[in-house]
Amino acid sequence: MSLSIQNVRDLLDKHGLSAIVIPTGDPHSSEYPCRHWQLRRALCPFTGSAGSVVITNDKALLWTDSRYWEQAREELDGTPFALMCDGAPSTPKQAPWLCANLPYGSRVGIDACSCALGPFSQLQSALKSRGMTLGDVSEALYALWDDRPPLEIIPVLPFDCGQRPRSEKLSLVRQHVKKAGADTLLVCALDDVAWLCNLRGADLPHTPVFLAYMLIREESADLFIDPMKLGPSTVASLRKDAVRCRSYDAVDEALKDLPASSVLFVDPAQMNAHLYESVPTNIRIVTGTNPVTVLKSRKNPQELTFIRESMIDEGVALVSLFAWIKEQLRQGTVFSEWDVSEKLLELRQASPRFVETSFQTIAAVGSNAAQPHYAPSPENSSPMTSGAMLLIDSGGQYLTGTTDITRTVRIGPVSEAMKQDYTAVLRSHIALATARFPAGIHAGRLDSLARKPLWQVGSDYGHGTGHGVGFFLNVHESPLSISPRTPTAEATRLVNGVVVSNEPGLYRAGLWGVRLENLVTPVASDFQGFSEFETLSLCPFDRTLILADRLDEYEKLWLNNYHAIVRERLSPHLQETEKHWLDEATAPL
């Protein structure tokens, strides 16, 4: 039996359900699940990294956010799936739709393995208002997937670049757990486990993590992992810090065996609803943001030093790419978005510290750039055509840090309207880059600073202005973000050590898109009690797309100073051709 809409519908009758919900995810709330957990993608032709499917007897629906609307329209065209533009005023959210379209008292099934406890509980409460129930049908769904890719056995290796000792990290975590009134913590997020153990793996695409859970108690800890992934020396090292290695599948039984006196700390945004069923009902639960997640997001000074080194590797690769693009255009070479993506990978691989890309490279020319998360492939790739703009959003996983950067450049002569949009986005970028703010301010409060220049020209963007970035870990790192949706919490304060992106954008469907992104980190301002951003990324903006008369003197000063820093730091690492390109690209405006 294969995974198909009809076979999922057969489960409706078999289990007495009116609908089945299939989120995007895995048991660890990962952004980029490995193929073994890509159930939604195996069923639905949409390839984006965020979305949720609902199957009823007569409907197949996909909810996804504004980053993917254009992409989803194309990929779902001619299929049984209908697009629900999540966030659009005219589109109901998933829970209200279920309540409005299913009979009172209906039973709804869900892949609870891929749904975190928080969203599961919210959906459950919404359905309850209509007399409906929400049940876990994970096992039945995965039983349909006959050709499900197996889990691979990939070695897990020690990682100590810029890291505090594992024992020190465990001690800090235990202090935070105790302060929260708990004595036991289940760590579910893979990047949290990797950071805490000072280990790295390769189980997920674009992310150097491994499938594992970690159960931390006052004096000891258990790491639930496939033992075939660990070498004897790693096991011995973990044992020295009172960390016992157990089978990955043993986590359910470990939770069931918790003493009745335990107080378990649970992060509802990370623990999946299926696993939560294993927690005894007599165990007291404390909920909140996992302290590991917060500690990990606040990089130590040595990590920040290494990240700055990564930005040189990254900047050299990008400058070399743009010099290469210029030469291809001069020669009249025919090349495509995919060629650009592959060339950038080749240039990154020149660094001995490069491991892999931190996400699939977005190389989008012309109207493709109006899809914020469009990505080319060998089979689907547009050629470079004169009179268009090329948007490149890409990043790398280096042993010295994780990068993410976006530049938009012109391909031949472009229109005045394109330059106006580019300049507006640049002004938005500079507005956040030059912000001065009270130290420790909640990150979401800065979002409108970046949007103001775009609002002034009647434009906006649907995605957030910035996201946290890990250290040789997740390119999108919780809990920090700069967005209207960022919660006001201790974990989302802009304190020293966090790394966050600055990426406003403007998208004109069917025409073009502009996004400009750097990574930044807060540093102390000259004014006591205030902070400002240090820009970490090193790559020029396209001067030929800037309408200089639209920038004020302060904006020009920032841009010229930034370009001078880029030139100074990258020039010693470039060949003469690339250095010549950089000199022109960073000339004062």
Steps between C-alpha positions, in 0.01 A plus 500: 500500500644839399460843651223677307204726564261208444680277748501779758126535436461128563630569852215745554245222468712245686548726803172689487666832420373805312849638421870425537761771559858445382746774610852550369756381750653212689495385865753771586322802342781529243469749215669270250393141584698212357327302223386236751264755659382692191146357508329818383736539207453135401126562476486856363696640200580824685874505578519795741632457854183623677140394454222279629266272306136420581332203334121449517272275298467762227783749553880509502630833632844647566555792737831684458620850582574797274859396431366209293171620346636549148705180514206299631267632229739370235573166665135422582369600157324204340503292820214410737641740762356847552717778645397676820706820529573499871506860624293647217197696633258298286638160604384336823759344727505122511320456833210737417465332160469158663247632750293663223512217246476180705186372672456572870660224707741388225817308572821638344823304465850644488858391450588574862862389449551808281295739713643674804296491818422874488334507156333166575343637820385819325330301224350263754350791697357662185334176392362438848291817467307317226477175690780351289793286610859479373676163490844364413502294180877512442554126494216441251629774269859380493380142443368619162845615390647180355798668332590710802874582492690326782701682764869513416783423740732800476781545756464763772825683574636724777484874442692738726554811285434791736299276733475503877560158657199266497506479878472878529204508261322223691555683827353821360197316364435327833512836677234639266283189532517520879418872491189414296387262774581175318754221546483326160527638145435325170700664220327433166635755250794349313710816501454525878623142544798556270598825674465354847706189420768682297431259214403542136350265242340493156156343534310803367556693178689830537535457878785322685281323757397142579180327607500482879324598821660585831344451843677706766463438872673657799804272502494315167369504146396257228574553130253307283675431169576220259813353669649415158560872447737540795862394519647354821690818585183711470308261724780510755512880489126521561527252786756725675229767517246249635321471165379147424432396138175314435308393193313775312173309531537460878389858573132400526572241768731740685216750528255232613749394771546846650452492880166638618687768694659642181428853378550500123585817305332490158536746212166480314661645186743208476358181656273317257146411602551127432794477741317700765251214527780299667524738797317352802192700596616525862821683405496874568581706189671839476481666158708773341772569247771236528793661684741324262340686209562836666854425617594373154372814328733725701841441348813535708778741393708222346207383287446857376868523407471183294178626335687809383756267339219314324379827353833544324470154340141582406584844364784367286267240345231758423735762358655231280151399388398852404826554315434173315145608412630829362750315282236255370277790404790680329576191294136447409495157667159338542461387860216436742394533864617144558841582354527791745404274791754234401777757445441646846524152653828442317639830629395428859664159482835673448501573874637209711250600769193459278281195570172552312238760411284621789187481282419446133639794306241745371617633164200671345496722194215727390154393614638196681643738762145602592479157669700554821600132525529403134795271427623376160571141405667336200153436356348838588733794454458829316778651287661833578328758283599863456278756666432292812618482858653187652430426868743264675417387855749241620708387791766259613575269788862565592690341788530857626133594475178510298435770239194640320513793261287645219597733217302623202699607193411622153541296183548759227307830480202517736200729539466802725223317689741219587752750632232671706404171662863404562575836659194476725608157625857625552367789710301250707812288549704803608225611738540181703878481456538846654243459777592598854283338765483431875722203583294184531193636320254238375600430139152535353488867596759582230300351214320821405831690476590293195153521346462877527688592176291243310176616659587851381484377138190286556675162522551226760611136524330198654801334662682608812783752492750270667562157654757358737798311355686216669870423533567213257138405569155613380499789254159594646558478873233534767389681704614837364341684207422856394139486394154628598437141612800479735373432854597739777704269720833486680625263230444753219704789637778649289793437731870472429587178319187444295536494122200605294430577136399838355302419184220731382356429157257615233324263260299581189323185385577414139765773473792494745608479861761676713645380830818617674631303797793520738559334835540735796575476872432753780797683650524773761423853379685816605186585698487318831225239515453494123605258228546516124572243232835386367451374144682169462439412132750624243377557145429818298154619405443566130586871461358505147149433637510784754329833437746709698268801519251287698755443781565759769855588603496269802392204283775577247755522781399159637512341155842647415642399840361148462647465151837622627496228770406236241784609273755507784413155637452312174767646269796311655325170421410568136664444164569809287188464283271470801684779679443730202128414503484573873675837464238610248210357701605678820593840355347785706149597397 
